[in-house]
Coordinates of C-alpha atoms in Angstrom, one line a residue:
Chain A
M1 CA 13.0 -20.1 20.8
N2 CA 13.1 -17.5 18.1
I3 CA 10.4 -15.6 16.2
M4 CA 10.8 -17.8 13.1
N5 CA 9.8 -20.8 15.0
E6 CA 6.8 -19.0 16.4
F7 CA 5.7 -18.2 12.9
A8 CA 6.2 -21.8 11.9
A9 CA 3.9 -22.7 14.7
H10 CA 1.0 -21.4 12.6
K11 CA 1.4 -24.4 10.5
G12 CA 1.3 -27.7 12.4
S13 CA 1.5 -25.9 15.7
D14 CA 1.6 -29.2 17.6
T15 CA 4.9 -30.4 16.3
V16 CA 6.6 -27.1 16.9
Q17 CA 5.2 -27.0 20.4
D18 CA 6.5 -30.4 21.1
T19 CA 10.0 -29.4 20.1
R20 CA 9.6 -26.5 22.5
V21 CA 8.7 -28.9 25.3
K22 CA 11.8 -31.0 24.5
A23 CA 13.9 -27.9 24.8
S24 CA 14.2 -27.8 28.6
F25 CA 14.6 -30.5 31.1
G26 CA 12.6 -28.5 33.6
S27 CA 9.5 -28.3 31.5
R28 CA 9.9 -32.0 30.6
L29 CA 9.8 -32.8 34.3
G30 CA 6.8 -30.5 34.7
F31 CA 5.0 -32.3 32.0
G32 CA 5.9 -35.7 33.5
V33 CA 4.2 -34.6 36.8
L34 CA 1.1 -33.3 34.9
Y35 CA 0.8 -36.6 33.0
L36 CA 1.1 -38.5 36.3
I37 CA -1.7 -36.5 37.9
L38 CA -3.9 -36.9 34.8
G39 CA -3.2 -40.6 34.8
I40 CA -4.1 -41.0 38.5
L41 CA -7.4 -39.1 37.9
A42 CA -8.1 -41.5 35.0
V43 CA -7.5 -44.5 37.3
I44 CA -9.9 -43.0 39.9
Q45 CA -12.6 -42.6 37.3
I46 CA -12.2 -46.1 35.8
Y47 CA -11.1 -48.3 38.6
P48 CA -14.5 -48.5 40.5
L49 CA -16.1 -49.9 37.3
F50 CA -13.3 -52.4 36.9
W51 CA -13.8 -53.4 40.5
L52 CA -17.5 -53.8 39.8
L53 CA -16.6 -56.2 37.0
L54 CA -14.3 -58.1 39.3
F55 CA -16.8 -58.7 42.1
S56 CA -19.6 -59.5 39.5
L57 CA -17.4 -62.6 38.7
K58 CA -16.7 -63.7 42.3
T59 CA -18.2 -66.2 44.6
N60 CA -19.3 -65.1 48.1
Q61 CA -16.4 -66.9 49.6
E62 CA -14.0 -64.8 47.6
V63 CA -15.9 -61.5 48.3
F64 CA -16.0 -62.1 52.1
G65 CA -12.8 -64.1 52.6
M66 CA -10.2 -62.5 50.4
S67 CA -8.8 -59.0 49.6
P68 CA -11.3 -56.9 47.6
F69 CA -8.5 -56.2 45.1
A70 CA -7.9 -59.9 44.3
L71 CA -8.8 -61.2 40.9
P72 CA -11.6 -63.8 40.7
Q73 CA -10.0 -67.2 40.8
H74 CA -12.5 -68.9 38.6
P75 CA -14.6 -66.1 37.0
Q76 CA -18.2 -66.9 37.7
W77 CA -19.8 -66.0 34.4
S78 CA -22.8 -68.0 35.5
N79 CA -23.7 -65.0 37.7
Y80 CA -24.9 -63.2 34.6
P81 CA -27.4 -65.8 33.2
K82 CA -28.5 -66.4 36.8
V83 CA -29.6 -62.8 37.5
W84 CA -30.8 -62.4 33.9
S85 CA -33.6 -65.0 34.3
Q86 CA -34.2 -64.6 38.1
G87 CA -35.6 -61.4 39.6
H88 CA -37.2 -60.2 36.3
I89 CA -34.0 -58.6 35.1
N90 CA -34.7 -59.7 31.5
L91 CA -38.2 -58.2 31.7
Y92 CA -36.9 -54.9 33.1
F93 CA -34.2 -54.8 30.5
F94 CA -36.6 -55.0 27.6
N95 CA -38.9 -52.5 29.2
S96 CA -36.0 -50.1 29.5
V97 CA -35.2 -50.7 25.8
W98 CA -38.6 -49.9 24.4
Y99 CA -39.4 -47.0 26.8
T100 CA -36.1 -45.5 25.7
V101 CA -36.7 -46.0 22.0
V102 CA -40.3 -44.7 22.1
A103 CA -39.4 -41.7 24.3
V104 CA -36.4 -40.8 22.2
L105 CA -38.3 -40.9 18.9
L106 CA -41.2 -38.9 20.4
T107 CA -38.9 -36.3 21.9
I108 CA -36.8 -35.8 18.7
V109 CA -39.9 -35.5 16.4
L110 CA -41.6 -32.9 18.7
A111 CA -38.4 -31.0 19.3
S112 CA -37.6 -30.8 15.6
F113 CA -41.1 -29.5 14.9
V114 CA -40.8 -26.8 17.6
T115 CA -37.2 -25.8 16.7
F116 CA -38.1 -25.5 13.0
A117 CA -41.2 -23.3 13.8
I118 CA -39.2 -21.1 16.2
T119 CA -36.0 -20.6 14.1
R120 CA -37.3 -20.7 10.5
M121 CA -40.9 -19.5 10.6
N122 CA -42.3 -16.0 11.4
W123 CA -44.8 -15.6 14.2
K124 CA -45.4 -13.2 17.1
W125 CA -44.9 -15.5 20.1
S126 CA -41.9 -17.5 19.0
K127 CA -39.5 -15.9 21.5
F128 CA -41.9 -16.4 24.4
V129 CA -42.5 -20.0 23.5
L130 CA -38.8 -20.7 23.2
G131 CA -38.4 -19.1 26.6
L132 CA -41.0 -21.5 28.1
F133 CA -39.0 -24.5 26.7
I134 CA -35.6 -23.2 27.8
V135 CA -36.7 -22.3 31.4
G136 CA -37.8 -26.0 31.6
L137 CA -34.1 -26.7 32.1
M138 CA -34.1 -25.0 35.5
I139 CA -37.3 -26.6 36.8
P140 CA -36.8 -29.2 39.6
L141 CA -38.9 -32.2 38.5
H142 CA -39.6 -33.1 42.1
S143 CA -41.8 -30.0 42.3
T144 CA -44.1 -31.5 39.7
L145 CA -44.2 -35.0 41.2
I146 CA -47.3 -34.8 43.5
P147 CA -49.6 -33.0 41.0
L148 CA -48.4 -35.3 38.2
F149 CA -49.1 -38.4 40.4
N150 CA -52.5 -37.0 41.2
F151 CA -53.2 -36.2 37.6
F152 CA -52.1 -39.6 36.3
K153 CA -54.2 -41.3 39.0
H154 CA -57.3 -39.4 37.9
V155 CA -56.8 -40.3 34.2
H156 CA -56.0 -43.9 35.2
L157 CA -52.4 -43.8 33.9
I158 CA -50.8 -44.8 37.2
D159 CA -49.0 -48.1 36.6
N160 CA -49.2 -47.5 32.9
P161 CA -46.1 -46.9 30.7
L162 CA -47.8 -43.9 29.1
S163 CA -47.3 -41.8 32.3
V164 CA -43.6 -42.5 32.2
L165 CA -43.2 -41.9 28.4
L166 CA -45.0 -38.5 28.5
S167 CA -42.9 -37.4 31.5
Y168 CA -39.7 -38.5 29.8
T169 CA -40.6 -36.6 26.7
A170 CA -41.7 -33.4 28.4
F171 CA -38.7 -33.2 30.6
N172 CA -36.2 -33.9 27.7
L173 CA -37.7 -31.5 25.3
P174 CA -35.8 -28.5 26.7
V175 CA -32.3 -30.0 26.4
T176 CA -33.1 -31.4 23.0
I177 CA -34.4 -28.1 21.6
M178 CA -31.3 -26.4 23.1
I179 CA -29.0 -28.8 21.2
L180 CA -31.0 -28.4 17.9
L181 CA -31.3 -24.6 18.2
G182 CA -27.8 -23.7 17.1
F183 CA -27.9 -26.2 14.2
Y184 CA -31.2 -24.9 12.8
Q185 CA -30.0 -21.2 13.1
A186 CA -26.9 -22.0 11.1
I187 CA -28.9 -23.3 8.1
P188 CA -28.8 -20.7 5.3
R189 CA -32.1 -18.9 4.4
E190 CA -31.5 -19.7 0.7
I191 CA -32.6 -23.2 1.4
E192 CA -36.2 -22.2 2.1
E193 CA -36.1 -19.7 -0.7
A194 CA -35.1 -22.3 -3.2
G195 CA -37.8 -24.6 -1.8
V196 CA -40.5 -22.0 -2.2
M197 CA -39.4 -21.1 -5.7
D198 CA -39.7 -24.8 -6.6
G199 CA -43.3 -24.6 -5.3
C200 CA -42.8 -26.6 -2.1
S201 CA -45.3 -26.3 0.8
V202 CA -44.0 -25.6 4.3
H203 CA -44.4 -29.2 5.2
R204 CA -42.4 -30.3 2.2
I205 CA -39.7 -27.8 3.1
F206 CA -39.5 -29.2 6.6
F207 CA -39.7 -33.0 5.9
R208 CA -37.9 -33.1 2.6
I209 CA -35.3 -30.4 2.9
V210 CA -34.6 -29.2 6.4
L211 CA -35.1 -32.3 8.5
P212 CA -32.7 -34.5 6.4
L213 CA -30.1 -31.7 6.8
T214 CA -30.2 -32.1 10.6
T215 CA -29.4 -35.8 10.6
P216 CA -26.0 -35.3 12.3
V217 CA -27.4 -33.3 15.2
L218 CA -30.4 -35.6 15.5
A219 CA -28.0 -38.4 16.1
T220 CA -26.4 -36.4 18.9
T221 CA -29.7 -35.6 20.5
A222 CA -30.8 -39.2 20.2
I223 CA -27.8 -40.5 22.0
I224 CA -28.1 -37.9 24.8
N225 CA -31.8 -38.7 25.2
M226 CA -31.1 -42.3 25.2
I227 CA -28.7 -41.9 28.2
Y228 CA -31.1 -39.8 30.1
N229 CA -34.0 -42.1 29.6
W230 CA -32.1 -45.3 30.2
N231 CA -30.9 -43.9 33.6
E232 CA -34.1 -42.3 34.8
F233 CA -35.4 -43.4 38.2
V234 CA -37.9 -41.1 39.9
F235 CA -40.8 -41.2 37.4
V236 CA -40.8 -45.0 37.2
N237 CA -40.3 -45.4 40.9
T238 CA -43.3 -43.1 41.6
F239 CA -45.7 -43.9 38.8
I240 CA -45.2 -47.6 38.2
S241 CA -46.0 -50.2 40.9
S242 CA -46.2 -53.6 39.1
D243 CA -43.1 -55.5 38.0
R244 CA -44.5 -55.8 34.6
W245 CA -43.8 -52.2 33.7
K246 CA -40.7 -51.4 35.7
T247 CA -37.4 -50.4 34.1
L248 CA -33.9 -51.6 34.8
T249 CA -32.9 -48.7 37.1
V250 CA -35.9 -49.3 39.4
G251 CA -35.8 -53.1 39.0
V252 CA -32.1 -53.2 39.8
N253 CA -32.6 -51.1 42.9
N254 CA -35.3 -53.5 44.2
F255 CA -33.3 -56.5 43.3
V256 CA -30.2 -55.3 45.1
G257 CA -32.4 -54.5 48.1
Q258 CA -33.6 -58.1 48.2
Y259 CA -30.2 -59.8 47.6
L260 CA -28.1 -57.8 50.0
T261 CA -25.5 -60.4 50.6
D262 CA -25.0 -61.9 47.2
W263 CA -22.3 -59.6 45.8
G264 CA -21.8 -61.6 42.7
A265 CA -25.5 -61.3 41.7
I266 CA -25.6 -57.6 42.6
G267 CA -22.4 -57.0 40.6
A268 CA -23.8 -58.9 37.5
T269 CA -27.1 -57.0 37.7
L270 CA -25.3 -53.6 37.9
M271 CA -23.0 -54.6 35.0
I272 CA -26.0 -55.6 32.9
S273 CA -27.7 -52.2 33.6
I274 CA -24.6 -50.1 32.6
L275 CA -23.3 -52.2 29.7
P276 CA -25.6 -50.8 26.9
I277 CA -24.5 -47.3 27.8
L278 CA -20.8 -48.2 27.9
I279 CA -21.1 -49.9 24.5
A280 CA -22.9 -46.9 23.1
F281 CA -20.1 -44.7 24.5
L282 CA -17.4 -46.8 22.9
L283 CA -19.1 -46.5 19.5
L284 CA -20.3 -42.9 19.7
S285 CA -18.1 -41.1 22.3
N286 CA -17.5 -38.0 20.1
R287 CA -21.2 -37.4 19.7
I288 CA -21.9 -37.9 23.4
V289 CA -19.1 -35.4 24.3
E290 CA -20.4 -32.9 21.8
G291 CA -24.0 -33.3 22.9
L292 CA -23.4 -33.0 26.6
A293 CA -21.3 -29.9 26.1
A294 CA -23.9 -28.3 23.7
G295 CA -26.9 -29.2 25.8
S296 CA -25.7 -27.4 28.8
V297 CA -24.0 -24.2 27.7
K298 CA -25.2 -22.9 24.4
G299 CA -28.3 -20.8 23.9
Chain B
M1 CA -42.9 -11.8 -0.5
L2 CA -43.7 -15.4 -1.3
V3 CA -41.1 -17.0 1.0
K4 CA -42.4 -14.9 3.9
A5 CA -46.0 -15.9 3.2
V6 CA -45.1 -19.6 3.1
M7 CA -43.0 -19.4 6.2
S8 CA -45.8 -17.6 8.1
N9 CA -48.4 -20.4 7.5
R10 CA -50.4 -20.2 10.7
S11 CA -51.9 -23.6 10.6
A12 CA -48.5 -25.1 10.0
I13 CA -47.0 -23.2 13.0
A14 CA -49.8 -24.4 15.2
L15 CA -49.4 -28.0 14.0
Y16 CA -45.6 -27.9 14.8
V17 CA -45.7 -26.1 18.1
L18 CA -48.9 -27.1 19.8
P19 CA -48.2 -30.8 20.5
A20 CA -45.0 -30.1 22.4
L21 CA -46.3 -26.9 24.0
I22 CA -49.4 -28.6 25.3
L23 CA -47.2 -31.5 26.6
I24 CA -44.9 -29.2 28.6
L25 CA -47.8 -27.2 29.9
I26 CA -49.5 -30.4 31.2
I27 CA -46.4 -32.2 32.5
I28 CA -44.3 -29.2 33.7
Y29 CA -46.0 -25.9 34.1
I30 CA -49.5 -26.7 35.3
P31 CA -48.1 -29.1 37.9
L32 CA -45.8 -26.3 39.1
V33 CA -48.8 -24.0 39.8
L34 CA -50.8 -26.9 41.3
T35 CA -48.0 -27.8 43.7
G36 CA -48.2 -24.3 45.2
Y37 CA -52.0 -24.7 45.4
Y38 CA -51.9 -28.2 46.9
G39 CA -49.5 -26.8 49.5
M40 CA -52.6 -25.0 50.8
M41 CA -54.5 -28.2 51.4
D42 CA -54.9 -30.5 54.3
W43 CA -54.4 -33.6 52.2
K44 CA -53.2 -36.9 53.8
G45 CA -53.3 -40.3 52.3
F46 CA -56.4 -41.0 50.3
A47 CA -58.8 -38.8 52.2
P48 CA -60.2 -35.9 50.2
M49 CA -58.3 -32.6 50.4
K50 CA -59.4 -29.7 52.5
F51 CA -58.4 -26.0 52.0
I52 CA -56.4 -24.7 55.0
G53 CA -54.8 -21.6 53.6
L54 CA -51.2 -21.0 54.5
G55 CA -51.1 -23.6 57.3
N56 CA -48.6 -25.9 55.6
Y57 CA -46.3 -23.0 54.7
N58 CA -46.4 -21.7 58.2
K59 CA -45.5 -25.2 59.5
L60 CA -42.7 -25.3 56.9
I61 CA -41.1 -22.1 58.1
H62 CA -41.0 -23.5 61.6
D63 CA -39.9 -27.0 60.6
S64 CA -36.4 -27.5 61.7
M65 CA -36.2 -30.7 59.6
F66 CA -37.0 -28.7 56.4
W67 CA -34.3 -26.2 57.2
K68 CA -31.8 -29.0 58.0
S69 CA -32.5 -30.5 54.6
T70 CA -32.2 -27.1 52.9
Y71 CA -28.9 -26.6 54.7
H72 CA -27.6 -30.0 53.4
S73 CA -28.7 -29.1 49.9
V74 CA -27.1 -25.7 49.9
L75 CA -23.9 -27.2 51.5
L76 CA -23.7 -29.8 48.7
G77 CA -24.3 -26.9 46.2
I78 CA -21.5 -24.8 47.6
C79 CA -19.1 -27.8 47.7
S80 CA -20.0 -28.7 44.1
T81 CA -19.4 -25.1 43.1
L82 CA -16.0 -25.0 44.8
S83 CA -15.0 -28.3 43.1
L84 CA -15.6 -26.5 39.8
L85 CA -12.2 -24.8 40.4
I86 CA -10.5 -28.2 40.4
Y87 CA -12.3 -29.3 37.2
L88 CA -11.2 -25.9 35.6
A89 CA -7.6 -26.5 36.6
V90 CA -7.6 -30.0 35.1
S91 CA -9.2 -28.6 31.9
M92 CA -6.6 -25.9 31.6
V93 CA -3.9 -28.6 31.8
L94 CA -5.7 -30.8 29.3
A95 CA -6.2 -27.9 26.9
S96 CA -2.5 -26.9 26.9
R97 CA -0.4 -29.1 24.6
I98 CA -1.3 -32.4 26.3
K99 CA -1.0 -35.4 24.1
G100 CA -4.0 -37.7 24.5
A101 CA -6.1 -34.9 26.0
N102 CA -9.1 -36.2 24.0
L103 CA -8.7 -39.7 25.5
F104 CA -8.3 -38.3 29.0
R105 CA -11.5 -36.3 28.9
K106 CA -13.4 -39.2 27.5
I107 CA -12.2 -41.4 30.3
Y108 CA -13.1 -38.8 32.9
L109 CA -16.6 -38.6 31.4
I110 CA -17.5 -42.3 31.8
P111 CA -19.1 -42.1 35.3
M112 CA -21.4 -39.4 34.0
L113 CA -23.0 -41.9 31.7
L114 CA -24.1 -44.2 34.5
S115 CA -27.4 -44.0 36.3
S116 CA -27.3 -42.5 39.7
V117 CA -28.9 -45.7 41.0
A118 CA -26.0 -47.8 39.7
I119 CA -23.5 -45.3 41.1
A120 CA -25.2 -45.3 44.5
Q121 CA -25.2 -49.1 44.6
L122 CA -21.6 -49.3 43.4
W123 CA -20.4 -46.8 46.0
S124 CA -22.3 -48.4 48.7
K125 CA -20.1 -51.5 48.0
I126 CA -17.0 -49.3 47.8
Y127 CA -17.8 -47.9 51.2
D128 CA -18.6 -51.3 52.7
P129 CA -17.0 -51.4 56.1
S130 CA -15.4 -54.9 55.8
N131 CA -15.4 -55.8 52.1
G132 CA -15.2 -52.4 50.4
I133 CA -12.0 -51.1 48.8
I134 CA -11.7 -47.8 50.7
N135 CA -11.6 -49.3 54.2
H136 CA -9.5 -52.2 53.0
L137 CA -6.9 -49.6 51.8
L138 CA -7.1 -47.6 55.0
I139 CA -6.6 -50.8 57.1
S140 CA -3.7 -51.9 55.1
M141 CA -2.2 -48.4 55.6
G142 CA -2.4 -48.9 59.3
V143 CA -5.6 -47.0 60.2
Q144 CA -7.1 -48.7 63.3
N145 CA -10.8 -47.8 63.1
P146 CA -11.7 -46.7 59.6
P147 CA -14.9 -44.7 59.4
L148 CA -18.3 -46.3 58.8
W149 CA -18.9 -44.0 55.9
L150 CA -22.6 -44.3 55.3
S151 CA -23.8 -44.9 58.9
D152 CA -21.8 -42.2 60.7
P153 CA -24.1 -39.0 60.8
N154 CA -21.0 -36.8 61.0
I155 CA -19.4 -37.9 57.7
V156 CA -22.3 -39.3 55.7
L157 CA -22.8 -36.1 53.7
F158 CA -19.1 -36.0 52.8
A159 CA -19.3 -39.7 51.8
I160 CA -22.2 -38.8 49.5
F161 CA -20.3 -35.8 48.0
V162 CA -17.4 -38.0 46.9
P163 CA -19.4 -40.0 44.3
I164 CA -21.1 -36.8 43.2
V165 CA -17.7 -35.3 42.3
W166 CA -16.7 -38.7 40.7
Q167 CA -19.9 -38.6 38.6
Y168 CA -19.9 -35.0 37.4
A169 CA -16.1 -34.2 37.0
G170 CA -16.0 -35.3 33.4
F171 CA -19.1 -33.4 32.5
Y172 CA -17.6 -30.0 33.6
I173 CA -14.2 -30.9 32.2
I174 CA -15.6 -31.3 28.7
I175 CA -17.5 -28.0 29.0
Y176 CA -14.4 -26.1 30.1
Y177 CA -12.2 -27.9 27.6
A178 CA -14.5 -27.0 24.7
A179 CA -14.6 -23.3 25.9
L180 CA -10.8 -23.2 26.3
K181 CA -10.3 -24.7 22.8
N182 CA -12.6 -21.9 21.5
V183 CA -10.1 -19.2 22.7
P184 CA -8.4 -18.1 19.4
E185 CA -4.9 -19.5 19.0
E186 CA -3.7 -16.1 17.6
V187 CA -4.6 -14.2 20.8
M188 CA -2.4 -16.5 22.9
E189 CA 0.4 -16.5 20.4
A190 CA 0.4 -12.8 20.2
A191 CA 0.6 -12.6 24.0
T192 CA 3.4 -15.1 24.1
I193 CA 5.4 -13.1 21.5
D194 CA 4.8 -10.0 23.7
G195 CA 6.5 -11.9 26.5
A196 CA 3.6 -13.1 28.6
T197 CA 4.4 -16.2 30.7
P198 CA 2.2 -19.3 30.4
W199 CA 0.7 -18.3 33.9
Q200 CA -0.2 -14.8 32.6
V201 CA -1.7 -16.2 29.4
A202 CA -3.8 -18.5 31.6
T203 CA -5.0 -16.0 34.1
R204 CA -5.2 -12.8 32.1
I205 CA -6.4 -14.1 28.7
K206 CA -8.0 -17.5 29.0
L207 CA -9.9 -17.2 32.2
P208 CA -11.6 -13.8 31.4
L209 CA -12.6 -15.2 27.9
I210 CA -14.3 -18.3 29.4
A211 CA -16.0 -16.4 32.2
P212 CA -19.5 -16.6 30.6
V213 CA -19.1 -20.4 30.5
F214 CA -18.0 -20.5 34.1
K215 CA -21.1 -18.5 35.1
V216 CA -23.3 -21.1 33.4
T217 CA -21.6 -23.9 35.2
I218 CA -22.0 -22.2 38.6
I219 CA -25.7 -22.2 37.9
L220 CA -25.7 -25.8 36.8
A221 CA -23.7 -26.9 39.9
L222 CA -25.7 -25.0 42.4
V223 CA -29.2 -25.5 41.1
G224 CA -28.3 -29.1 40.1
S225 CA -27.3 -29.7 43.8
L226 CA -30.6 -28.4 45.0
K227 CA -32.2 -31.1 42.8
Y228 CA -30.1 -34.0 44.0
F229 CA -32.2 -37.0 44.8
D230 CA -31.6 -40.4 43.2
L231 CA -28.1 -40.9 44.5
I232 CA -29.0 -40.0 48.1
F233 CA -32.4 -41.8 48.0
V234 CA -30.7 -45.0 47.0
M235 CA -27.5 -44.8 49.1
T236 CA -28.9 -43.7 52.5
G237 CA -32.5 -42.8 52.0
G238 CA -31.6 -39.5 53.8
G239 CA -30.3 -41.3 56.9
P240 CA -29.0 -42.2 59.3
N241 CA -31.4 -40.2 61.3
H242 CA -31.9 -37.5 58.5
A243 CA -28.1 -36.7 58.5
S244 CA -28.1 -36.8 54.7
E245 CA -31.6 -35.6 54.1
V246 CA -31.9 -33.0 51.2
M247 CA -34.9 -31.0 50.1
A248 CA -36.0 -33.4 47.4
S249 CA -35.6 -36.5 49.5
Y250 CA -37.5 -34.8 52.4
M251 CA -40.3 -33.9 50.0
Y252 CA -40.4 -37.4 48.5
G253 CA -40.5 -39.0 52.0
E254 CA -43.3 -36.8 53.2
A255 CA -45.4 -37.4 50.1
F256 CA -44.7 -41.0 49.0
S257 CA -43.8 -42.7 52.3
K258 CA -46.0 -40.8 54.8
Y259 CA -48.6 -39.8 52.3
N260 CA -48.6 -36.2 53.5
F261 CA -49.4 -34.9 50.0
G262 CA -50.4 -31.4 51.2
Y263 CA -47.2 -30.8 53.2
G264 CA -45.1 -32.5 50.6
S265 CA -46.5 -30.1 48.0
A266 CA -45.6 -27.2 50.2
I267 CA -42.0 -28.5 50.3
G268 CA -42.0 -29.0 46.6
F269 CA -43.1 -25.5 46.0
A270 CA -40.4 -24.2 48.4
L271 CA -37.9 -26.2 46.4
L272 CA -39.1 -24.6 43.2
L273 CA -38.9 -21.1 44.6
I274 CA -35.4 -21.7 46.0
C275 CA -34.2 -23.0 42.7
L276 CA -35.5 -20.0 40.8
L277 CA -34.2 -17.6 43.4
M278 CA -30.7 -19.1 43.2
T279 CA -30.7 -18.9 39.4
W280 CA -31.8 -15.3 39.5
L281 CA -29.3 -14.4 42.3
I282 CA -26.3 -15.9 40.5
R283 CA -27.2 -14.2 37.2
K284 CA -27.6 -10.9 39.1
L285 CA -24.2 -11.3 40.9
T286 CA -22.3 -12.4 37.9
T287 CA -23.5 -9.8 35.3
S288 CA -21.6 -6.9 36.9
G289 CA -18.9 -6.9 34.3
E290 CA -19.7 -6.8 30.6
D291 CA -19.7 -10.2 28.9
V292 CA -16.6 -10.9 27.0
Q293 CA -17.1 -11.8 23.3
Y294 CA -14.7 -13.8 21.2

């Protein structure tokens, strides 16, 4: 491999690197082994879910009488409508949907307000307040659980969706602000200056100029928040006691506890609970990858 | 200046900041203080609480069950931190001229999207002694008495650790992958031209440059482990015979099964202190060298 090729690598570096790979049999073998390992890891990550799909379509005779790896002989799609109408799964599902939607909207609006005020406006305590939000990332929510339970009991919000919605919002504000932060800091100052020259008030600058600019990152925070809220367990399990207000995670857990031996029903219930997230991932995987990476490390 | 005046509008700042600030004060920070205070109460069931000073904390220090659960939490934290090295190795492979790297890392991420409840239920089935895939594989490979993964106190913690790795692998891989892709291409090319081997490029250039990110992930893995709850609560409930009890599950059981709210609060406060101490300790230990900028 000569220097000329190395320089050519600056343009279209991938193609040149590929020819470099092809150059030696040894490195080709090495890459083969690497791909094999990566492929095995991919199978390990995916196969349990495929297996879940398999046993959600089986009868109990197949589950208990045949190899767990066998394909279902006559896929029992009826397991799905069966669990959907029995055991309140449909109710839990729609509770999860509206809890998620409301909490995501509330979190995004409040986080946008705070991030705007902290990054774009001038005030004395902004650093300290930002610190309060960011430290929230390190707080174990279990340490707040007993006082929160006591507080919600005193204000009669136990077994009321509001207790869950407020908890979701408060605990998701830190990660949401963290994702928004970098984006807001990168907006050029000239934007506000132009707004002020045109006679805009600060509210107009926020709602009409800055907030619309953040749409891409808002989409990222929305999807991340959606995943967190959809999957949340502890708050609902602690604050909600009646079936009427339970979400899918808690409902599914209770359901599985009751139908210990009906694997087909359990599988179908679990599939229903993860399907919305899997569909969101198929459609928006880039945003999810970006959001998870940004929410954990930046700042 | 006019811009500065507009952007210092105090009532606007209050309007934007106060709703969220009041919310986190009520839902996060005041409860944190209260948990320490409730820890000083004799408060069982629905009887009124009574101040007993440091009685609960004294009991906590001598409670072997608390220390056992702390040990399990720390053990999970150390194993999670060690597994970071595997994720880092996979990420370095992915970030080095692998076709389809983007697809691989997305596939690896999928378990991270599922709820811990779903993962716990699914893995309970995977571990099922007679109908699960693991023991079926072991039996077909000739193993006579495959382990009872979730009911054997000696291996239950390991059995719980496996789905944790399965769940979080993709998360750490995308973090490392993004960091590695941030290392400027020119630096590595210059090193290659100067005769550095791929191994030297990896260990002498890439690793030092992503050290700050690695530090953050150590905190995430360790402190995250101290907070593990959902998966263990659903899979084993801390059992059998407390063999998989962790700090959060012990606190939850004391408070919401036995209604020992006073003692549960003391455990919750200890959990908070240990989390903060760990975070501080790791920051302290890892800031010896100057942070590398790129």
